[in-house]
Short mmCIF file of C-alpha atoms in Angstrom, two decimals:
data_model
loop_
_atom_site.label_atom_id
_atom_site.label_comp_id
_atom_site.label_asym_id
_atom_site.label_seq_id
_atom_site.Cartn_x
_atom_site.Cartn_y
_atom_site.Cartn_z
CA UNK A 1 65.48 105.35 100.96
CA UNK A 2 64.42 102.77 103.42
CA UNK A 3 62.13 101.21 101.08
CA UNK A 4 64.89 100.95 98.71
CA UNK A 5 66.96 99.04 100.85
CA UNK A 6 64.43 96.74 102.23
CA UNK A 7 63.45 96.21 97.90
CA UNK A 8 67.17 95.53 97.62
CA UNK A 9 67.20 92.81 100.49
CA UNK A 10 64.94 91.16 98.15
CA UNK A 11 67.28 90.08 95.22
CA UNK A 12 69.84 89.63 97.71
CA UNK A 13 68.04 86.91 99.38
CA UNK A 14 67.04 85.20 95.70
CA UNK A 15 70.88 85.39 94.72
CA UNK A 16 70.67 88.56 92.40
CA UNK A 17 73.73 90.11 93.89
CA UNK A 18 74.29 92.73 90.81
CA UNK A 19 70.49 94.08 91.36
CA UNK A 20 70.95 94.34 95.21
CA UNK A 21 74.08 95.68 94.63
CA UNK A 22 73.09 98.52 92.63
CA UNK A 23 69.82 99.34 94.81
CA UNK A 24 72.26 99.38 97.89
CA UNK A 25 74.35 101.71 96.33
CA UNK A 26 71.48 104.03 95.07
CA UNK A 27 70.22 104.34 98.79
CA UNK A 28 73.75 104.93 99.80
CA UNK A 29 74.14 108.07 97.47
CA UNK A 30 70.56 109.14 98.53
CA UNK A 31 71.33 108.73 101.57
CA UNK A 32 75.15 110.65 101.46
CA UNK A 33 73.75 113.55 99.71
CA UNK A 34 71.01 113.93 102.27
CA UNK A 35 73.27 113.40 104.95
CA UNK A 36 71.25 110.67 106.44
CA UNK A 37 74.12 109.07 108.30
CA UNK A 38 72.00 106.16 110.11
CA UNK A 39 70.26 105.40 106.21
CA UNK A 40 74.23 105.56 105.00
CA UNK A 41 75.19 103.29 107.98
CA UNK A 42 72.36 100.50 106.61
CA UNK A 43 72.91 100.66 103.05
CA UNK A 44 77.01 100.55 103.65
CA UNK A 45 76.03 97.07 105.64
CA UNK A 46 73.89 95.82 102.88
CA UNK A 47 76.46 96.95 100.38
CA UNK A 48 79.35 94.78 102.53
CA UNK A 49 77.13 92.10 102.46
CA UNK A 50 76.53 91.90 98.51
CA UNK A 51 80.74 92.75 98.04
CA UNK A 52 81.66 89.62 100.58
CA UNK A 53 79.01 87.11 98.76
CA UNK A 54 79.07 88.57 95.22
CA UNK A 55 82.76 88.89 94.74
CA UNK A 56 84.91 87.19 97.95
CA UNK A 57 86.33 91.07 98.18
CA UNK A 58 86.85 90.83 102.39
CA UNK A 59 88.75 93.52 102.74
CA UNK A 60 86.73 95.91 100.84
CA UNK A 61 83.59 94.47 103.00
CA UNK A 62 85.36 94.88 106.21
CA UNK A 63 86.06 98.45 105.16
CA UNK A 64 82.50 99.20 104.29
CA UNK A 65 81.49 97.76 108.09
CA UNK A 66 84.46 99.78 109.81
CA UNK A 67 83.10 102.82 107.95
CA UNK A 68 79.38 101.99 109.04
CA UNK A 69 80.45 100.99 112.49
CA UNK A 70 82.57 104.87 113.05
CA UNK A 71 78.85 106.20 112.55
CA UNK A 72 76.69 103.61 114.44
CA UNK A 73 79.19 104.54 116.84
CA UNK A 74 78.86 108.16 117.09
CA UNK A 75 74.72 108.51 117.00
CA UNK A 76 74.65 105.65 119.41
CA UNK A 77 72.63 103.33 116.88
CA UNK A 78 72.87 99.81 119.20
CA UNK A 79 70.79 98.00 117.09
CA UNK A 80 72.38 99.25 113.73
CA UNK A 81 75.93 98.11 115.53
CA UNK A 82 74.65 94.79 116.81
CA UNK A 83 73.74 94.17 113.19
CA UNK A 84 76.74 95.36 111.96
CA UNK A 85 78.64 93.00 114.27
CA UNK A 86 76.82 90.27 112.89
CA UNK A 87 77.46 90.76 109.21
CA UNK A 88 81.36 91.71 109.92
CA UNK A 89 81.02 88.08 111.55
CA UNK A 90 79.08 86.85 108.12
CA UNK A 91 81.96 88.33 106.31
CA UNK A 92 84.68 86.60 107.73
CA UNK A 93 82.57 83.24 107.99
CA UNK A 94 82.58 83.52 104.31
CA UNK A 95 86.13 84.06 104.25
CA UNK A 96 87.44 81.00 106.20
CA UNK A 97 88.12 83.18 109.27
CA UNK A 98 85.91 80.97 111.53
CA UNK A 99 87.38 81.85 115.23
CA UNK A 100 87.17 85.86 114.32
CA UNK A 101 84.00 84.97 113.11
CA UNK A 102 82.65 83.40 116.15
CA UNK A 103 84.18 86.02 118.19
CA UNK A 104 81.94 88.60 116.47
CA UNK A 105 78.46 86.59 116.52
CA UNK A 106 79.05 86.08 120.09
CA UNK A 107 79.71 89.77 120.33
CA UNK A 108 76.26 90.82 118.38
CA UNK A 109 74.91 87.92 120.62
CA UNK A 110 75.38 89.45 123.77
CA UNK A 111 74.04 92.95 121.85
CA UNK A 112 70.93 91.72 120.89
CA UNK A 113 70.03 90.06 123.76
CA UNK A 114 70.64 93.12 126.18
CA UNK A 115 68.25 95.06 123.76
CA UNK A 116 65.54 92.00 123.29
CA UNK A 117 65.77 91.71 119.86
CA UNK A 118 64.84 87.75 118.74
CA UNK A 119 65.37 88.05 115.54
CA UNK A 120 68.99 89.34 115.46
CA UNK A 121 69.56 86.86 118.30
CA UNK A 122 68.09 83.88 116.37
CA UNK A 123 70.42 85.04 113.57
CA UNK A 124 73.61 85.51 115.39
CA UNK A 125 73.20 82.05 117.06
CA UNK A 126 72.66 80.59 113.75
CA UNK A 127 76.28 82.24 112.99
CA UNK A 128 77.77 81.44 115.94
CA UNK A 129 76.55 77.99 115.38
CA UNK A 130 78.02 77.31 112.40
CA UNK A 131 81.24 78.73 113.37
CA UNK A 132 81.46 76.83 116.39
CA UNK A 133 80.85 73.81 113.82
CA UNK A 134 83.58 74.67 111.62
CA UNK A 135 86.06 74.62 114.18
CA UNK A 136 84.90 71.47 115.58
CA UNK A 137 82.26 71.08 117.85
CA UNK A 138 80.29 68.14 117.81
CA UNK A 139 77.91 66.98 115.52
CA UNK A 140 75.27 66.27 117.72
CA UNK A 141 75.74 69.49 119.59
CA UNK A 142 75.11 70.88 116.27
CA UNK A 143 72.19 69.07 115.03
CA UNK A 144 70.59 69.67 118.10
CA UNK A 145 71.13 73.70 118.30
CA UNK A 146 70.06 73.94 114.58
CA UNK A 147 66.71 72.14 115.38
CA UNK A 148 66.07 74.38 117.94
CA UNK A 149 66.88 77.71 115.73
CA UNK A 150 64.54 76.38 112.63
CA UNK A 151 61.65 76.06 115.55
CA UNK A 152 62.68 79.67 117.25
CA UNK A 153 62.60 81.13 113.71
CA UNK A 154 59.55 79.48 112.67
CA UNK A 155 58.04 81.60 115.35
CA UNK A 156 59.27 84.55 114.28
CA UNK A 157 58.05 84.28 110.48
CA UNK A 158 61.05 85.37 108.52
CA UNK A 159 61.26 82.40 105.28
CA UNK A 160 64.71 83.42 104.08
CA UNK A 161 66.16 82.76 107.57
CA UNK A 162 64.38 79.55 108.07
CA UNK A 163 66.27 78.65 104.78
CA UNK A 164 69.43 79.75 106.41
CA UNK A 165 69.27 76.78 109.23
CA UNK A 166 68.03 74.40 106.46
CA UNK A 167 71.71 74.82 104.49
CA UNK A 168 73.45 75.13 107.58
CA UNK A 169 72.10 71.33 108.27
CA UNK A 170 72.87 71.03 104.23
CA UNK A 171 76.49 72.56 104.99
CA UNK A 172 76.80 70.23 108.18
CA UNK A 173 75.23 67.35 106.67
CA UNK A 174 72.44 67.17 108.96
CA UNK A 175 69.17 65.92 107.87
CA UNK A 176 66.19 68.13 108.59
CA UNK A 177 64.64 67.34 112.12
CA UNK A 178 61.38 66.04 113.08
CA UNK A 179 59.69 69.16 112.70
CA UNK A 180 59.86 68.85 108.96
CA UNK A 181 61.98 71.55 108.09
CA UNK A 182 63.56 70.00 105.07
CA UNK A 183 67.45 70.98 103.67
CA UNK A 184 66.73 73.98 100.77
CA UNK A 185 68.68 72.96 97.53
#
């Protein structure tokens, strides 16, 4: 099941949402029949994720999150919940809902942090970032806290967020910075 859901991250992150879709829903099954709530709690996240990008459903996203959330909740998962509070803020980025938004990535923030976890911090920055963008903050400000997220998550090896920052300087208009990270089209 776990391998399912990390192969299913992979057409997520190329744009096939109907492939990801249907592996995230396969785990979740396995994973409700085998009563694997913490597998059910991932897959429901990576499910919200496809419904928000996919098809602009927020509601039904949010739903998915609140479900997953009630059992990070009870088994005490704080890394599964930080996550989760990170892609409810993903959601309603998506959605317009920029202050709610930036309320949640500075949530997961402060979560991943108190657990040292760089990767989910690098990620809800890069959130919180463009948030903060969206409802005004300037430019330079910006520019200059994207720069330092592509160099934190060049450090930390994961491509597909590395393209993240590089269409948040697209989304921004920001031209990649000196250290050649250029804008992904």
């Amino acid at each position: 099941m776990w391998a399912l859901e990390g192969i299913a991250q992979m057409p997520r992150n190329t744009g096939s949402y109907d492939t990801a879709y249907e592996l995230f829903e396969e785990a979740a099954g396995i994973t409700a029949g085998a009563d694997d709530r913490r597998g059910h709690a991932w897959a429901l996240r990576g499910l919200s994720d496809v419904v928000s990008v996919r098809d602009g459903d927020t509601g039904r996203a949010l739903r998915l999150l609140s479900e997953a959330e009630r059992t990070c909740r009870r088994m005490e998962l704080s890394s599964a919940l930080a996550y989760n509070h990170k892609m409810r803020g993903n959601v309603l980025y998506r959605a317009g809902r920029w202050a709610e938004a930036r309320g949640l990535y500075e949530q997961a923030l402060a979560e991943f942090r108190g657990m040292n976890e760089p990767r989910g911090e690098a990620l809800a920055r890069l959130g919180l970032a463009k948030s903060l963008a969206q409802l005004g903050r300037d430019r330079a400000e910006t520019a200059a806290e994207l720069a330092d997220l592509a160099g934190t998550l060049e450090r930390l090896g994961p491509r597909h967020a590395r393209e993240m920052v590089a269409r948040a300087r697209e989304e921004f208009g920001i031209p990649g910075a000196a250290d050649g990270t250029e804008a992904v089209r």
